[in-house]
Amino acid sequence: MPGTPPTRFVYLGPEGTFAEQALRTLPAAERGSREPARSVGEALDVVRAGEADAALVPLENSIGGAVGVTLDELAEGDPLVITREVILPVEFVLATRPGGSLAEVRSVAAHPQASTQCRGWLRDHLPEATVVDVLSNGAAAAGAATGEYDAAICAPIGATRHRLTVLADKIADHPDAVTRFALMSRPGPPPPPTGDDVTSLAIYIAHDRVGALLSVLMELAVRGVNLTRIESRPTGEALGRYVFFLDCTGHVADVRLGEALQGLRRVCAGVRFLGSYPRHRWSPAASERPVPAPAGLSDVDYADAAAWLARLRAGELS
């Protein structure tokens, strides 16, 4: 039912990965049930089928960029909406079975993205070790726990889950790397505005119209809506046909964003609303308030202008 807090959660598995770690930062998920899924598509289909209330899937990484499979599901799959975002620091550890030491490590299990993000550390500390690709950070931890590999690059939760000893922590070459996850639910009323919200959209532009993308951007700019992210993905229809993913500051309940959405509806070939939800403030820098509306473009200004127009239409010229 709309407004009912979720209690059944699914996430991109397996267990012991950053997705599980991110999900467990949500109090409702910590209290509820949590089940891993084998893929992003499977996780979202479980929610679509009503077998879970919400799914947590990766949306983008500050090093690797957008997660294409998630964007494709948002654009083309049966509609789901984002109700929360979770931004998690990517802090890889090197872990081994209890009693192991760094000097004994000859093989390291790692997901390809993990080993890529720890390339410098591996070069400096384990130059002779063989890095073996595995399917996930959780699988790396499991392989180290069984002794199949001497060590694993994994998430801290994976080391804890498999009772591994951490030989080194925070080994990523980019210490400020983060992954942004989206909590997806079946369509329903969005969470109420907080004053610090994000609205996500997927838009399709008219490809036979000159300046179509500029028209989209102008609908936002003239209303003072701050565009924080734009990403394109091929639609699969033909070369040169793209869907654009936009993140904007504001909530669908805000007057200026509501007007911008109406404008996009008029000028775009298609608009898919992907949700309005609270912005996740995850660091001191990110805790700053959103960019304020330019003069004349706040909700108060819009209300005043609407009241003025109503008086004119009623014949009141004062």
Tab-separated table of C-alpha atoms in Angstrom:
chain	number	residue	atom	x	y	z
A	1	MET	CA	0.000	0.000	0.000
A	2	PRO	CA	1.223	3.548	-0.691
A	3	GLY	CA	2.992	5.006	2.311
A	4	THR	CA	3.605	1.629	3.940
A	5	PRO	CA	7.269	1.377	4.993
A	6	PRO	CA	9.139	-1.401	3.144
A	7	THR	CA	10.069	-4.499	5.120
A	8	ARG	CA	11.252	-6.909	2.396
A	9	PHE	CA	14.432	-5.896	0.611
A	10	VAL	CA	16.497	-7.372	-2.196
A	11	TYR	CA	19.931	-6.218	-3.318
A	12	LEU	CA	22.561	-6.995	-5.934
A	13	GLY	CA	24.376	-9.960	-4.436
A	14	PRO	CA	26.032	-12.042	-3.408
A	15	GLU	CA	26.300	-11.463	0.343
A	16	GLY	CA	29.289	-9.584	1.647
A	17	THR	CA	29.396	-6.922	-1.091
A	18	PHE	CA	29.186	-3.144	-1.058
A	19	ALA	CA	25.507	-3.367	-2.047
A	20	GLU	CA	24.678	-5.263	1.144
A	21	GLN	CA	26.817	-2.864	3.156
A	22	ALA	CA	24.971	0.095	1.638
A	23	LEU	CA	21.553	-1.470	2.222
A	24	ARG	CA	22.312	-2.081	5.880
A	25	THR	CA	22.833	1.651	6.435
A	26	LEU	CA	19.044	2.019	6.106
A	27	PRO	CA	17.311	1.385	9.462
A	28	ALA	CA	14.241	-0.175	7.794
A	29	ALA	CA	16.446	-2.642	5.913
A	30	GLU	CA	18.416	-3.509	9.030
A	31	ARG	CA	15.141	-4.388	10.759
A	32	GLY	CA	13.568	-6.110	7.744
A	33	SER	CA	14.484	-9.083	5.576
A	34	ARG	CA	17.351	-8.860	3.049
A	35	GLU	CA	17.877	-11.230	0.140
A	36	PRO	CA	20.642	-11.126	-2.499
A	37	ALA	CA	19.861	-11.317	-6.223
A	38	ARG	CA	22.132	-12.588	-8.977
A	39	SER	CA	21.793	-9.504	-11.185
A	40	VAL	CA	20.375	-5.998	-11.293
A	41	GLY	CA	17.571	-7.189	-13.564
A	42	GLU	CA	16.654	-10.020	-11.229
A	43	ALA	CA	16.591	-7.700	-8.220
A	44	LEU	CA	14.264	-5.260	-9.951
A	45	ASP	CA	12.020	-8.001	-11.327
A	46	VAL	CA	11.527	-9.340	-7.797
A	47	VAL	CA	10.144	-5.923	-6.823
A	48	ARG	CA	8.027	-5.663	-9.974
A	49	ALA	CA	6.496	-9.053	-9.165
A	50	GLY	CA	5.619	-7.929	-5.636
A	51	GLU	CA	7.924	-10.461	-4.004
A	52	ALA	CA	9.913	-7.664	-2.329
A	53	ASP	CA	9.092	-4.090	-1.393
A	54	ALA	CA	12.327	-2.468	-2.570
A	55	ALA	CA	15.610	-3.264	-4.300
A	56	LEU	CA	18.980	-1.588	-3.795
A	57	VAL	CA	21.091	-1.515	-6.955
A	58	PRO	CA	24.204	0.453	-7.997
A	59	LEU	CA	23.583	3.553	-10.078
A	60	GLU	CA	27.031	5.076	-10.588
A	61	ASN	CA	30.593	5.031	-9.314
A	62	SER	CA	32.800	8.095	-9.029
A	63	ILE	CA	35.635	6.224	-10.793
A	64	GLY	CA	33.894	3.812	-13.170
A	65	GLY	CA	30.937	6.033	-14.074
A	66	ALA	CA	27.321	5.010	-14.603
A	67	VAL	CA	26.139	1.419	-14.262
A	68	GLY	CA	24.694	0.853	-17.725
A	69	VAL	CA	22.524	-2.145	-16.889
A	70	THR	CA	20.731	-0.174	-14.161
A	71	LEU	CA	20.082	2.779	-16.469
A	72	ASP	CA	18.756	0.453	-19.171
A	73	GLU	CA	16.343	-1.126	-16.687
A	74	LEU	CA	15.128	2.313	-15.563
A	75	ALA	CA	14.545	3.460	-19.131
A	76	GLU	CA	13.065	0.348	-20.717
A	77	GLY	CA	11.783	-1.961	-17.961
A	78	ASP	CA	8.369	-1.825	-16.330
A	79	PRO	CA	8.298	1.435	-14.341
A	80	LEU	CA	9.933	1.661	-10.930
A	81	VAL	CA	10.832	4.772	-8.953
A	82	ILE	CA	13.773	5.758	-6.783
A	83	THR	CA	12.706	6.423	-3.187
A	84	ARG	CA	16.148	6.788	-1.594
A	85	GLU	CA	19.761	7.132	-2.637
A	86	VAL	CA	22.696	5.778	-0.657
A	87	ILE	CA	26.220	7.015	-1.301
A	88	LEU	CA	28.832	4.672	0.115
A	89	PRO	CA	32.598	5.255	0.292
A	90	VAL	CA	34.411	2.494	-1.599
A	91	GLU	CA	36.951	1.297	0.954
A	92	PHE	CA	38.603	-1.924	-0.203
A	93	VAL	CA	40.544	-4.120	2.194
A	94	LEU	CA	43.031	-6.937	1.635
A	95	ALA	CA	41.965	-9.886	3.771
A	96	THR	CA	43.155	-13.431	4.394
A	97	ARG	CA	42.435	-16.377	6.668
A	98	PRO	CA	43.397	-15.912	10.333
A	99	GLY	CA	47.116	-16.428	10.823
A	100	GLY	CA	48.081	-15.344	7.304
A	101	SER	CA	50.562	-12.582	6.583
A	102	LEU	CA	51.270	-10.227	3.721
A	103	ALA	CA	54.586	-11.969	2.999
A	104	GLU	CA	52.732	-15.246	2.324
A	105	VAL	CA	50.318	-13.852	-0.247
A	106	ARG	CA	50.942	-15.305	-3.715
A	107	SER	CA	47.401	-15.142	-5.155
A	108	VAL	CA	44.750	-12.472	-4.718
A	109	ALA	CA	41.100	-12.890	-5.679
A	110	ALA	CA	39.376	-9.721	-6.835
A	111	HIS	CA	36.543	-8.473	-8.986
A	112	PRO	CA	38.093	-6.764	-12.061
A	113	GLN	CA	36.796	-3.345	-10.983
A	114	ALA	CA	38.265	-3.843	-7.511
A	115	SER	CA	41.715	-4.842	-8.771
A	116	THR	CA	41.667	-1.912	-11.209
A	117	GLN	CA	40.899	0.526	-8.415
A	118	CYS	CA	43.697	-0.981	-6.271
A	119	ARG	CA	46.285	-1.327	-9.033
A	120	GLY	CA	48.783	1.070	-7.462
A	121	TRP	CA	48.619	-0.557	-4.045
A	122	LEU	CA	49.083	-4.013	-5.536
A	123	ARG	CA	52.073	-2.823	-7.557
A	124	ASP	CA	53.717	-1.302	-4.494
A	125	HIS	CA	52.963	-4.025	-1.938
A	126	LEU	CA	52.354	-7.291	-3.829
A	127	PRO	CA	54.241	-6.964	-7.135
A	128	GLU	CA	54.782	-10.732	-7.479
A	129	ALA	CA	51.263	-11.836	-6.546
A	130	THR	CA	48.876	-13.216	-9.176
A	131	VAL	CA	45.534	-11.426	-9.299
A	132	VAL	CA	42.661	-13.758	-10.171
A	133	ASP	CA	39.394	-12.315	-11.517
A	134	VAL	CA	36.226	-13.436	-9.729
A	135	LEU	CA	32.575	-12.495	-10.170
A	136	SER	CA	32.154	-10.273	-7.114
A	137	ASN	CA	33.785	-8.902	-3.987
A	138	GLY	CA	31.773	-11.426	-1.998
A	139	ALA	CA	33.099	-14.295	-4.107
A	140	ALA	CA	36.642	-13.023	-3.528
A	141	ALA	CA	36.161	-13.113	0.233
A	142	ALA	CA	34.607	-16.576	0.058
A	143	GLY	CA	37.520	-17.867	-2.024
A	144	ALA	CA	40.039	-16.571	0.500
A	145	ALA	CA	38.060	-18.109	3.358
A	146	THR	CA	38.190	-21.579	1.783
A	147	GLY	CA	41.899	-21.273	1.011
A	148	GLU	CA	41.382	-21.295	-2.753
A	149	TYR	CA	43.279	-17.986	-2.819
A	150	ASP	CA	45.784	-16.581	-0.359
A	151	ALA	CA	43.947	-13.283	-0.003
A	152	ALA	CA	41.043	-11.244	-1.320
A	153	ILE	CA	40.340	-7.656	-2.188
A	154	CYS	CA	36.868	-7.154	-0.803
A	155	ALA	CA	34.494	-4.880	1.083
A	156	PRO	CA	34.905	-4.663	4.871
A	157	ILE	CA	31.563	-6.444	5.300
A	158	GLY	CA	32.893	-9.367	3.230
A	159	ALA	CA	35.915	-9.777	5.492
A	160	THR	CA	33.661	-9.714	8.554
A	161	ARG	CA	31.128	-12.130	7.046
A	162	HIS	CA	33.808	-14.724	6.221
A	163	ARG	CA	35.838	-14.205	9.406
A	164	LEU	CA	38.913	-13.032	7.560
A	165	THR	CA	41.844	-11.108	8.970
A	166	VAL	CA	42.345	-7.685	7.407
A	167	LEU	CA	45.984	-7.288	6.365
A	168	ALA	CA	45.518	-3.764	4.966
A	169	ASP	CA	42.567	-1.401	4.769
A	170	LYS	CA	41.688	1.539	2.508
A	171	ILE	CA	43.892	0.206	-0.280
A	172	ALA	CA	42.075	1.886	-3.188
A	173	ASP	CA	44.179	4.238	-5.286
A	174	HIS	CA	41.451	6.889	-5.062
A	175	PRO	CA	40.648	7.275	-1.352
A	176	ASP	CA	37.605	9.473	-2.016
A	177	ALA	CA	35.877	7.032	-4.410
A	178	VAL	CA	32.186	6.429	-3.752
A	179	THR	CA	29.359	4.382	-5.240
A	180	ARG	CA	25.840	5.729	-5.485
A	181	PHE	CA	23.056	3.197	-4.976
A	182	ALA	CA	19.340	3.635	-5.680
A	183	LEU	CA	16.542	2.100	-3.626
A	184	MET	CA	13.856	1.177	-6.158
A	185	SER	CA	10.168	0.571	-5.407
A	186	ARG	CA	6.967	0.119	-7.342
A	187	PRO	CA	5.347	3.416	-8.446
A	188	GLY	CA	3.534	5.325	-5.733
A	189	PRO	CA	3.455	8.764	-4.114
A	190	PRO	CA	7.027	10.059	-3.663
A	191	PRO	CA	8.409	10.771	-0.190
A	192	PRO	CA	7.398	14.259	0.984
A	193	PRO	CA	9.787	17.096	0.104
A	194	THR	CA	12.565	17.816	2.583
A	195	GLY	CA	13.920	21.002	1.030
A	196	ASP	CA	17.018	19.117	-0.110
A	197	ASP	CA	15.806	16.667	-2.722
A	198	VAL	CA	16.773	15.138	-6.059
A	199	THR	CA	14.457	14.410	-8.974
A	200	SER	CA	15.576	11.883	-11.599
A	201	LEU	CA	14.196	11.665	-15.137
A	202	ALA	CA	14.737	9.711	-18.337
A	203	ILE	CA	13.952	11.805	-21.412
A	204	TYR	CA	13.710	11.025	-25.101
A	205	ILE	CA	14.309	13.928	-27.482
A	206	ALA	CA	12.895	14.502	-30.941
A	207	HIS	CA	15.818	13.518	-33.183
A	208	ASP	CA	14.462	15.287	-36.255
A	209	ARG	CA	14.331	18.654	-34.483
A	210	VAL	CA	17.286	21.069	-34.436
A	211	GLY	CA	18.229	22.138	-30.908
A	212	ALA	CA	16.052	19.515	-29.214
A	213	LEU	CA	18.487	18.913	-26.341
A	214	LEU	CA	18.996	22.655	-25.899
A	215	SER	CA	15.223	23.026	-25.552
A	216	VAL	CA	15.304	20.493	-22.725
A	217	LEU	CA	18.057	22.336	-20.899
A	218	MET	CA	16.297	25.671	-21.343
A	219	GLU	CA	13.117	24.351	-19.702
A	220	LEU	CA	15.198	23.769	-16.591
A	221	ALA	CA	17.465	26.812	-16.776
A	222	VAL	CA	14.749	29.452	-17.213
A	223	ARG	CA	13.101	28.199	-14.025
A	224	GLY	CA	16.315	28.081	-12.009
A	225	VAL	CA	16.322	24.284	-11.725
A	226	ASN	CA	19.887	23.098	-11.099
A	227	LEU	CA	20.917	20.175	-13.313
A	228	THR	CA	23.418	18.084	-11.343
A	229	ARG	CA	23.907	15.168	-13.732
A	230	ILE	CA	23.217	14.259	-17.351
A	231	GLU	CA	24.042	10.872	-18.862
A	232	SER	CA	23.175	9.399	-22.241
A	233	ARG	CA	22.548	5.775	-23.195
A	234	PRO	CA	21.732	4.318	-26.629
A	235	THR	CA	18.104	3.295	-26.985
A	236	GLY	CA	18.954	0.280	-29.156
A	237	GLU	CA	16.693	1.583	-31.942
A	238	ALA	CA	19.430	2.904	-34.238
A	239	LEU	CA	22.802	4.606	-34.176
A	240	GLY	CA	22.490	8.127	-32.804
A	241	ARG	CA	19.293	7.461	-30.848
A	242	TYR	CA	19.789	8.116	-27.134
A	243	VAL	CA	17.854	8.398	-23.908
A	244	PHE	CA	19.140	11.073	-21.514
A	245	PHE	CA	19.140	10.614	-17.750
A	246	LEU	CA	18.864	13.810	-15.729
A	247	ASP	CA	19.255	14.509	-12.021
A	248	CYS	CA	17.881	17.869	-10.877
A	249	THR	CA	17.755	19.540	-7.503
A	250	GLY	CA	14.212	19.868	-6.228
A	251	HIS	CA	11.064	17.818	-5.725
A	252	VAL	CA	8.131	17.111	-8.017
A	253	ALA	CA	5.975	18.958	-5.452
A	254	ASP	CA	8.005	22.173	-5.948
A	255	VAL	CA	6.230	24.709	-8.154
A	256	ARG	CA	9.223	25.567	-10.349
A	257	LEU	CA	10.176	21.913	-10.885
A	258	GLY	CA	6.566	21.061	-11.596
A	259	GLU	CA	6.461	23.749	-14.277
A	260	ALA	CA	9.749	22.469	-15.706
A	261	LEU	CA	8.295	18.955	-15.942
A	262	GLN	CA	5.278	20.306	-17.804
A	263	GLY	CA	7.647	22.087	-20.191
A	264	LEU	CA	9.643	18.903	-20.757
A	265	ARG	CA	6.415	17.043	-21.474
A	266	ARG	CA	5.663	19.573	-24.210
A	267	VAL	CA	9.071	19.575	-25.930
A	268	CYS	CA	10.273	15.970	-25.486
A	269	ALA	CA	9.339	12.868	-27.418
A	270	GLY	CA	8.932	11.148	-24.058
A	271	VAL	CA	9.596	11.701	-20.336
A	272	ARG	CA	9.823	8.986	-17.690
A	273	PHE	CA	9.690	10.168	-14.080
A	274	LEU	CA	12.184	8.151	-12.027
A	275	GLY	CA	11.437	9.616	-8.619
A	276	SER	CA	11.889	12.511	-6.196
A	277	TYR	CA	13.793	11.588	-3.053
A	278	PRO	CA	16.032	13.073	-0.324
A	279	ARG	CA	19.598	13.877	-1.295
A	280	HIS	CA	22.073	11.724	0.629
A	281	ARG	CA	24.517	13.948	2.507
A	282	TRP	CA	27.487	11.660	3.049
A	283	SER	CA	30.418	13.995	3.736
A	284	PRO	CA	31.057	17.449	5.223
A	285	ALA	CA	31.316	18.911	1.714
A	286	ALA	CA	28.075	17.218	0.640
A	287	SER	CA	26.219	18.514	3.722
A	288	GLU	CA	25.987	21.996	2.210
A	289	ARG	CA	22.523	23.120	1.260
A	290	PRO	CA	21.519	22.904	-2.418
A	291	VAL	CA	22.066	25.808	-4.783
A	292	PRO	CA	19.341	28.373	-3.969
A	293	ALA	CA	16.861	29.496	-6.595
A	294	PRO	CA	17.870	32.644	-8.485
A	295	ALA	CA	16.022	35.846	-7.613
A	296	GLY	CA	12.439	35.650	-8.845
A	297	LEU	CA	12.390	31.858	-9.171
A	298	SER	CA	11.607	30.608	-5.663
A	299	ASP	CA	8.296	28.907	-4.873
A	300	VAL	CA	7.262	32.095	-3.051
A	301	ASP	CA	7.950	34.117	-6.199
A	302	TYR	CA	5.913	31.664	-8.271
A	303	ALA	CA	2.988	31.869	-5.822
A	304	ASP	CA	3.090	35.672	-5.891
A	305	ALA	CA	3.141	35.744	-9.701
A	306	ALA	CA	0.234	33.266	-9.898
A	307	ALA	CA	-1.829	35.362	-7.477
A	308	TRP	CA	-1.065	38.517	-9.497
A	309	LEU	CA	-2.201	36.844	-12.738
A	310	ALA	CA	-5.370	35.633	-11.053
A	311	ARG	CA	-6.160	39.220	-10.023
A	312	LEU	CA	-5.619	40.432	-13.577
A	313	ARG	CA	-7.976	37.808	-14.947
A	314	ALA	CA	-10.560	38.867	-12.377
A	315	GLY	CA	-10.297	42.487	-13.529
A	316	GLU	CA	-8.312	43.706	-10.534
A	317	LEU	CA	-5.467	45.913	-11.730
A	318	SER	CA	-3.972	46.856	-8.370
